[in-house]
PDB file of C-alpha atoms in Angstrom:
ATOM      1  CA  MET A  98      15.893   6.578  -5.783  1.00  0.00           C
ATOM      2  CA  THR A  99      16.476   5.400  -9.295  1.00  0.00           C
ATOM      3  CA  ASP A 100      15.844   7.023 -12.765  1.00  0.00           C
ATOM      4  CA  ASP A 101      12.497   8.815 -13.183  1.00  0.00           C
ATOM      5  CA  THR A 102      11.574   7.216 -16.459  1.00  0.00           C
ATOM      6  CA  GLY A 103      10.833   3.778 -15.312  1.00  0.00           C
ATOM      7  CA  PRO A 104       7.381   2.648 -14.032  1.00  0.00           C
ATOM      8  CA  TRP A 105       6.334   2.603 -10.393  1.00  0.00           C
ATOM      9  CA  LEU A 106       4.641  -0.349  -8.736  1.00  0.00           C
ATOM     10  CA  VAL A 107       2.232   0.467  -5.953  1.00  0.00           C
ATOM     11  CA  VAL A 108       1.154  -2.569  -3.992  1.00  0.00           C
ATOM     12  CA  GLY A 109      -1.843  -2.333  -1.687  1.00  0.00           C
ATOM     13  CA  LEU A 110      -1.555  -5.179   0.846  1.00  0.00           C
ATOM     14  CA  GLY A 111      -4.638  -7.106   1.897  1.00  0.00           C
ATOM     15  CA  ASN A 112      -6.330 -10.492   1.820  1.00  0.00           C
ATOM     16  CA  PRO A 113      -8.586 -11.351  -1.161  1.00  0.00           C
ATOM     17  CA  GLY A 114     -12.181 -12.228  -0.658  1.00  0.00           C
ATOM     18  CA  GLY A 115     -15.293 -10.313   0.394  1.00  0.00           C
ATOM     19  CA  GLU A 116     -15.122 -11.539   3.954  1.00  0.00           C
ATOM     20  CA  TYR A 117     -11.886  -9.442   4.390  1.00  0.00           C
ATOM     21  CA  ALA A 118     -12.832  -6.375   2.539  1.00  0.00           C
ATOM     22  CA  GLY A 119     -13.537  -4.105   5.489  1.00  0.00           C
ATOM     23  CA  ASN A 120     -10.751  -5.537   7.795  1.00  0.00           C
ATOM     24  CA  ARG A 121      -8.030  -3.205   9.143  1.00  0.00           C
ATOM     25  CA  HIS A 122      -5.470  -5.508   7.478  1.00  0.00           C
ATOM     26  CA  ASN A 123      -7.054  -4.576   4.085  1.00  0.00           C
ATOM     27  CA  VAL A 124      -6.475  -0.815   4.241  1.00  0.00           C
ATOM     28  CA  GLY A 125      -3.769  -1.248   1.489  1.00  0.00           C
ATOM     29  CA  PHE A 126      -6.458  -2.579  -0.815  1.00  0.00           C
ATOM     30  CA  MET A 127      -8.691   0.379   0.068  1.00  0.00           C
ATOM     31  CA  VAL A 128      -5.951   2.791  -0.908  1.00  0.00           C
ATOM     32  CA  ALA A 129      -5.210   0.881  -4.175  1.00  0.00           C
ATOM     33  CA  ASP A 130      -8.937   1.007  -5.048  1.00  0.00           C
ATOM     34  CA  LEU A 131      -8.940   4.751  -4.614  1.00  0.00           C
ATOM     35  CA  LEU A 132      -5.806   5.173  -6.743  1.00  0.00           C
ATOM     36  CA  ALA A 133      -7.366   3.109  -9.507  1.00  0.00           C
ATOM     37  CA  GLU A 134     -10.515   5.169  -9.255  1.00  0.00           C
ATOM     38  CA  ARG A 135      -8.516   8.311  -9.645  1.00  0.00           C
ATOM     39  CA  MET A 136      -6.828   6.957 -12.806  1.00  0.00           C
ATOM     40  CA  GLY A 137     -10.219   6.129 -14.162  1.00  0.00           C
ATOM     41  CA  ALA A 138      -9.234   2.504 -14.653  1.00  0.00           C
ATOM     42  CA  ARG A 139     -10.585  -0.856 -13.590  1.00  0.00           C
ATOM     43  CA  PHE A 140      -8.560  -3.743 -12.091  1.00  0.00           C
ATOM     44  CA  LYS A 141      -7.754  -6.648 -14.399  1.00  0.00           C
ATOM     45  CA  ALA A 142      -6.479 -10.105 -13.574  1.00  0.00           C
ATOM     46  CA  HIS A 143      -2.658 -10.476 -14.146  1.00  0.00           C
ATOM     47  CA  LYS A 144      -0.798 -13.796 -14.498  1.00  0.00           C
ATOM     48  CA  ALA A 145       1.247 -12.855 -11.472  1.00  0.00           C
ATOM     49  CA  ARG A 146      -1.679 -13.722  -9.153  1.00  0.00           C
ATOM     50  CA  ALA A 147      -2.710 -10.165  -8.726  1.00  0.00           C
ATOM     51  CA  GLN A 148      -5.254  -7.584  -9.815  1.00  0.00           C
ATOM     52  CA  VAL A 149      -3.580  -4.631 -11.582  1.00  0.00           C
ATOM     53  CA  VAL A 150      -4.334  -1.210 -13.108  1.00  0.00           C
ATOM     54  CA  GLU A 151      -2.004   0.688 -15.281  1.00  0.00           C
ATOM     55  CA  GLY A 152      -2.043   4.422 -15.598  1.00  0.00           C
ATOM     56  CA  ARG A 153      -0.281   7.668 -14.809  1.00  0.00           C
ATOM     57  CA  VAL A 154      -0.224  10.004 -11.721  1.00  0.00           C
ATOM     58  CA  GLY A 155       0.774  13.565 -11.500  1.00  0.00           C
ATOM     59  CA  PRO A 156       0.348  16.537 -13.862  1.00  0.00           C
ATOM     60  CA  PRO A 157      -0.189  15.772 -17.469  1.00  0.00           C
ATOM     61  CA  GLY A 158       2.938  15.733 -19.740  1.00  0.00           C
ATOM     62  CA  LEU A 159       6.547  14.911 -18.813  1.00  0.00           C
ATOM     63  CA  ALA A 160       5.939  15.392 -15.057  1.00  0.00           C
ATOM     64  CA  SER A 161       3.486  12.536 -14.895  1.00  0.00           C
ATOM     65  CA  ARG A 162       4.744   9.087 -13.990  1.00  0.00           C
ATOM     66  CA  ARG A 163       3.765   5.611 -15.232  1.00  0.00           C
ATOM     67  CA  VAL A 164       2.258   3.601 -12.409  1.00  0.00           C
ATOM     68  CA  VAL A 165       1.056  -0.003 -11.991  1.00  0.00           C
ATOM     69  CA  VAL A 166      -1.250  -0.299  -8.953  1.00  0.00           C
ATOM     70  CA  ALA A 167      -1.692  -3.923  -7.736  1.00  0.00           C
ATOM     71  CA  LYS A 168      -3.536  -5.974  -5.268  1.00  0.00           C
ATOM     72  CA  PRO A 169      -1.982  -9.353  -4.717  1.00  0.00           C
ATOM     73  CA  MET A 170      -4.539 -12.168  -4.825  1.00  0.00           C
ATOM     74  CA  SER A 171      -2.469 -14.376  -2.630  1.00  0.00           C
ATOM     75  CA  PHE A 172      -3.024 -14.171   1.113  1.00  0.00           C
ATOM     76  CA  MET A 173      -1.139 -11.476   2.969  1.00  0.00           C
ATOM     77  CA  ASN A 174       1.675 -13.804   4.117  1.00  0.00           C
ATOM     78  CA  LEU A 175       2.413 -14.839   0.574  1.00  0.00           C
ATOM     79  CA  SER A 176       2.508 -11.270  -0.962  1.00  0.00           C
ATOM     80  CA  GLY A 177       6.126 -11.531  -1.933  1.00  0.00           C
ATOM     81  CA  GLY A 178       5.548 -13.941  -4.876  1.00  0.00           C
ATOM     82  CA  PRO A 179       3.056 -11.859  -6.810  1.00  0.00           C
ATOM     83  CA  VAL A 180       5.007  -8.572  -5.998  1.00  0.00           C
ATOM     84  CA  THR A 181       8.253 -10.042  -7.270  1.00  0.00           C
ATOM     85  CA  ALA A 182       6.541 -11.417 -10.395  1.00  0.00           C
ATOM     86  CA  LEU A 183       4.980  -7.971 -11.164  1.00  0.00           C
ATOM     87  CA  ARG A 184       8.296  -6.238 -10.459  1.00  0.00           C
ATOM     88  CA  ASP A 185      10.046  -8.550 -12.985  1.00  0.00           C
ATOM     89  CA  PHE A 186       7.184  -8.342 -15.510  1.00  0.00           C
ATOM     90  CA  TYR A 187       7.067  -4.518 -15.503  1.00  0.00           C
ATOM     91  CA  LYS A 188      10.832  -4.153 -14.944  1.00  0.00           C
ATOM     92  CA  VAL A 189      10.396  -1.891 -12.009  1.00  0.00           C
ATOM     93  CA  PRO A 190      13.500  -0.972  -9.945  1.00  0.00           C
ATOM     94  CA  VAL A 191      13.126  -1.984  -6.259  1.00  0.00           C
ATOM     95  CA  GLY A 192      13.319   1.763  -5.308  1.00  0.00           C
ATOM     96  CA  HIS A 193      10.156   2.338  -7.308  1.00  0.00           C
ATOM     97  CA  VAL A 194       8.118  -0.394  -5.460  1.00  0.00           C
ATOM     98  CA  VAL A 195       5.739   1.132  -2.861  1.00  0.00           C
ATOM     99  CA  ALA A 196       3.951  -1.131  -0.345  1.00  0.00           C
ATOM    100  CA  VAL A 197       0.820   0.372   1.227  1.00  0.00           C
ATOM    101  CA  HIS A 198       0.042  -1.468   4.497  1.00  0.00           C
ATOM    102  CA  ASP A 199      -1.554  -1.299   7.983  1.00  0.00           C
ATOM    103  CA  GLU A 200       0.744  -0.523  10.821  1.00  0.00           C
ATOM    104  CA  LEU A 201      -0.174  -1.387  14.480  1.00  0.00           C
ATOM    105  CA  ASP A 202       2.457   0.884  16.076  1.00  0.00           C
ATOM    106  CA  ILE A 203       1.026   4.063  14.639  1.00  0.00           C
ATOM    107  CA  ASP A 204      -2.113   5.785  15.852  1.00  0.00           C
ATOM    108  CA  TYR A 205      -5.223   5.292  13.768  1.00  0.00           C
ATOM    109  CA  GLY A 206      -5.153   7.266  10.566  1.00  0.00           C
ATOM    110  CA  ALA A 207      -1.575   8.666  10.924  1.00  0.00           C
ATOM    111  CA  LEU A 208       0.841   7.956   8.065  1.00  0.00           C
ATOM    112  CA  ARG A 209       4.531   7.395   7.928  1.00  0.00           C
ATOM    113  CA  LEU A 210       6.508   6.999   4.654  1.00  0.00           C
ATOM    114  CA  LYS A 211       9.864   5.408   4.610  1.00  0.00           C
ATOM    115  CA  VAL A 212      12.345   3.285   2.576  1.00  0.00           C
ATOM    116  CA  GLY A 213      13.667   0.102   3.950  1.00  0.00           C
ATOM    117  CA  GLY A 214      13.534  -1.064   7.615  1.00  0.00           C
ATOM    118  CA  GLY A 215      12.222  -4.132   9.343  1.00  0.00           C
ATOM    119  CA  ASP A 216       8.724  -5.750   8.942  1.00  0.00           C
ATOM    120  CA  ASN A 217       7.613  -5.098  12.523  1.00  0.00           C
ATOM    121  CA  GLY A 218       5.830  -8.517  12.597  1.00  0.00           C
ATOM    122  CA  HIS A 219       3.798  -7.673   9.441  1.00  0.00           C
ATOM    123  CA  ASN A 220       3.571 -10.867   7.349  1.00  0.00           C
ATOM    124  CA  GLY A 221       2.962  -9.061   4.134  1.00  0.00           C
ATOM    125  CA  LEU A 222       6.171  -7.078   4.498  1.00  0.00           C
ATOM    126  CA  LYS A 223       8.024 -10.072   5.787  1.00  0.00           C
ATOM    127  CA  SER A 224       7.079 -11.999   2.564  1.00  0.00           C
ATOM    128  CA  ILE A 225       8.006  -9.055   0.326  1.00  0.00           C
ATOM    129  CA  THR A 226      11.350  -8.358   1.988  1.00  0.00           C
ATOM    130  CA  LYS A 227      12.203 -12.084   1.720  1.00  0.00           C
ATOM    131  CA  SER A 228      11.601 -11.826  -2.139  1.00  0.00           C
ATOM    132  CA  LEU A 229      12.850  -8.315  -2.895  1.00  0.00           C
ATOM    133  CA  GLY A 230      15.163  -7.328  -0.039  1.00  0.00           C
ATOM    134  CA  ALA A 231      14.298  -4.400   2.194  1.00  0.00           C
ATOM    135  CA  ASP A 232      14.950  -1.372   0.045  1.00  0.00           C
ATOM    136  CA  TYR A 233      11.374  -0.637  -1.172  1.00  0.00           C
ATOM    137  CA  CYS A 234       9.244   2.201  -0.166  1.00  0.00           C
ATOM    138  CA  ARG A 235       6.476   1.851   2.516  1.00  0.00           C
ATOM    139  CA  VAL A 236       3.434   3.915   3.084  1.00  0.00           C
ATOM    140  CA  ARG A 237       2.423   2.815   6.606  1.00  0.00           C
ATOM    141  CA  PHE A 238      -1.164   3.472   7.517  1.00  0.00           C
ATOM    142  CA  GLY A 239      -1.724   3.538  11.336  1.00  0.00           C
ATOM    143  CA  ILE A 240      -4.429   1.264  12.715  1.00  0.00           C
ATOM    144  CA  GLY A 241      -3.369   1.552  16.363  1.00  0.00           C
ATOM    145  CA  ARG A 242      -2.933  -1.127  18.935  1.00  0.00           C
ATOM    146  CA  PRO A 243      -5.757  -3.653  19.873  1.00  0.00           C
ATOM    147  CA  PRO A 244      -7.754  -2.767  23.017  1.00  0.00           C
ATOM    148  CA  GLY A 245      -7.084  -4.516  26.206  1.00  0.00           C
ATOM    149  CA  ARG A 246      -5.827  -8.100  25.816  1.00  0.00           C
ATOM    150  CA  MET A 247      -7.299  -8.587  22.309  1.00  0.00           C
ATOM    151  CA  ASP A 248      -5.053 -10.740  20.141  1.00  0.00           C
ATOM    152  CA  VAL A 249      -3.285  -8.806  17.452  1.00  0.00           C
ATOM    153  CA  ALA A 250      -4.240 -11.302  14.710  1.00  0.00           C
ATOM    154  CA  ALA A 251      -7.902 -11.039  15.681  1.00  0.00           C
ATOM    155  CA  PHE A 252      -7.636  -7.287  15.834  1.00  0.00           C
ATOM    156  CA  VAL A 253      -6.239  -6.784  12.290  1.00  0.00           C
ATOM    157  CA  LEU A 254      -8.767  -9.256  10.786  1.00  0.00           C
ATOM    158  CA  LYS A 255     -11.696  -7.305  12.247  1.00  0.00           C
ATOM    159  CA  ASP A 256     -13.485  -4.526  10.320  1.00  0.00           C
ATOM    160  CA  PHE A 257     -12.814  -0.908  11.252  1.00  0.00           C
ATOM    161  CA  SER A 258     -15.085   0.140  14.169  1.00  0.00           C
ATOM    162  CA  ALA A 259     -18.163   2.417  13.495  1.00  0.00           C
ATOM    163  CA  ALA A 260     -16.300   5.337  14.978  1.00  0.00           C
ATOM    164  CA  GLU A 261     -13.156   4.665  12.783  1.00  0.00           C
ATOM    165  CA  ARG A 262     -15.363   4.308   9.678  1.00  0.00           C
ATOM    166  CA  LYS A 263     -16.539   7.978  10.098  1.00  0.00           C
ATOM    167  CA  GLU A 264     -13.047   9.138   9.294  1.00  0.00           C
ATOM    168  CA  LEU A 265     -11.794   6.237   7.107  1.00  0.00           C
ATOM    169  CA  ASP A 266     -12.534   7.746   3.774  1.00  0.00           C
ATOM    170  CA  TYR A 267     -10.618  10.874   4.633  1.00  0.00           C
ATOM    171  CA  PHE A 268      -7.643   8.851   5.812  1.00  0.00           C
ATOM    172  CA  VAL A 269      -7.659   6.600   2.838  1.00  0.00           C
ATOM    173  CA  ASP A 270      -7.798   9.759   0.605  1.00  0.00           C
ATOM    174  CA  ARG A 271      -4.875  11.219   2.464  1.00  0.00           C
ATOM    175  CA  ALA A 272      -2.873   7.993   2.032  1.00  0.00           C
ATOM    176  CA  ALA A 273      -3.565   7.961  -1.751  1.00  0.00           C
ATOM    177  CA  ASP A 274      -2.359  11.640  -1.885  1.00  0.00           C
ATOM    178  CA  ALA A 275       0.773  10.558  -0.028  1.00  0.00           C
ATOM    179  CA  VAL A 276       1.411   7.800  -2.551  1.00  0.00           C
ATOM    180  CA  GLU A 277       1.074  10.252  -5.467  1.00  0.00           C
ATOM    181  CA  THR A 278       3.239  12.814  -3.819  1.00  0.00           C
ATOM    182  CA  LEU A 279       5.943  10.204  -3.195  1.00  0.00           C
ATOM    183  CA  ILE A 280       5.939   9.145  -6.777  1.00  0.00           C
ATOM    184  CA  VAL A 281       5.728  12.617  -8.375  1.00  0.00           C
ATOM    185  CA  GLU A 282       7.743  14.801  -5.855  1.00  0.00           C
ATOM    186  CA  GLY A 283       9.899  12.358  -4.100  1.00  0.00           C
ATOM    187  CA  LEU A 284      10.183  10.789  -0.585  1.00  0.00           C
ATOM    188  CA  GLU A 285      11.480  13.804   1.324  1.00  0.00           C
ATOM    189  CA  ARG A 286       8.608  16.014   0.054  1.00  0.00           C
ATOM    190  CA  ALA A 287       6.046  13.320   0.819  1.00  0.00           C
ATOM    191  CA  GLN A 288       7.486  12.671   4.339  1.00  0.00           C
ATOM    192  CA  GLY A 289       7.524  16.419   5.084  1.00  0.00           C
ATOM    193  CA  THR A 290       3.851  16.786   4.085  1.00  0.00           C
ATOM    194  CA  TYR A 291       2.275  13.489   5.431  1.00  0.00           C
ATOM    195  CA  ASN A 292       4.418  11.977   8.171  1.00  0.00           C
ATOM    196  CA  SER A 293       2.649  12.519  11.424  1.00  0.00           C
TER     197      SER A 293
END
């Protein structure tokens, strides 16, 4: 990673608008909302076409880290523009950018943290990688594969099922913990604790 003094940019990926709020594709927004709540801050509109919250995570004092939590207000497939504008505005090194997103190839609720890699067909990651390169952090939140022959696009744009919602708060909480651990204690520690 890079120096520890610079800010971190945590980007929860999703689609803006109430009709998408409970979708599987919006789990990144859900994690961002919880991180903002933990910081005791409210999202504000930013000129980079995003909602942002600024605060700190980690223990008080020198060990805490400056963090900007953002929700791009573009649609998922255009996330790269707002993310790049925020990265430039806050002068965040690419290694301090964290994308929180849904992941089809991981079981529901499981997490995987990594740096770099492909986009695995995820349009939000594809857009960010096109703008920033691939060397940013990812917190991948498993949503599982669609049942039967359901179209992937239809699946990610559906709300979590009633059964999934029973555990959703717990899994979102765990993902927020993973983001904070990544920022404060580093990728290896976070992977050792949360990768499943």
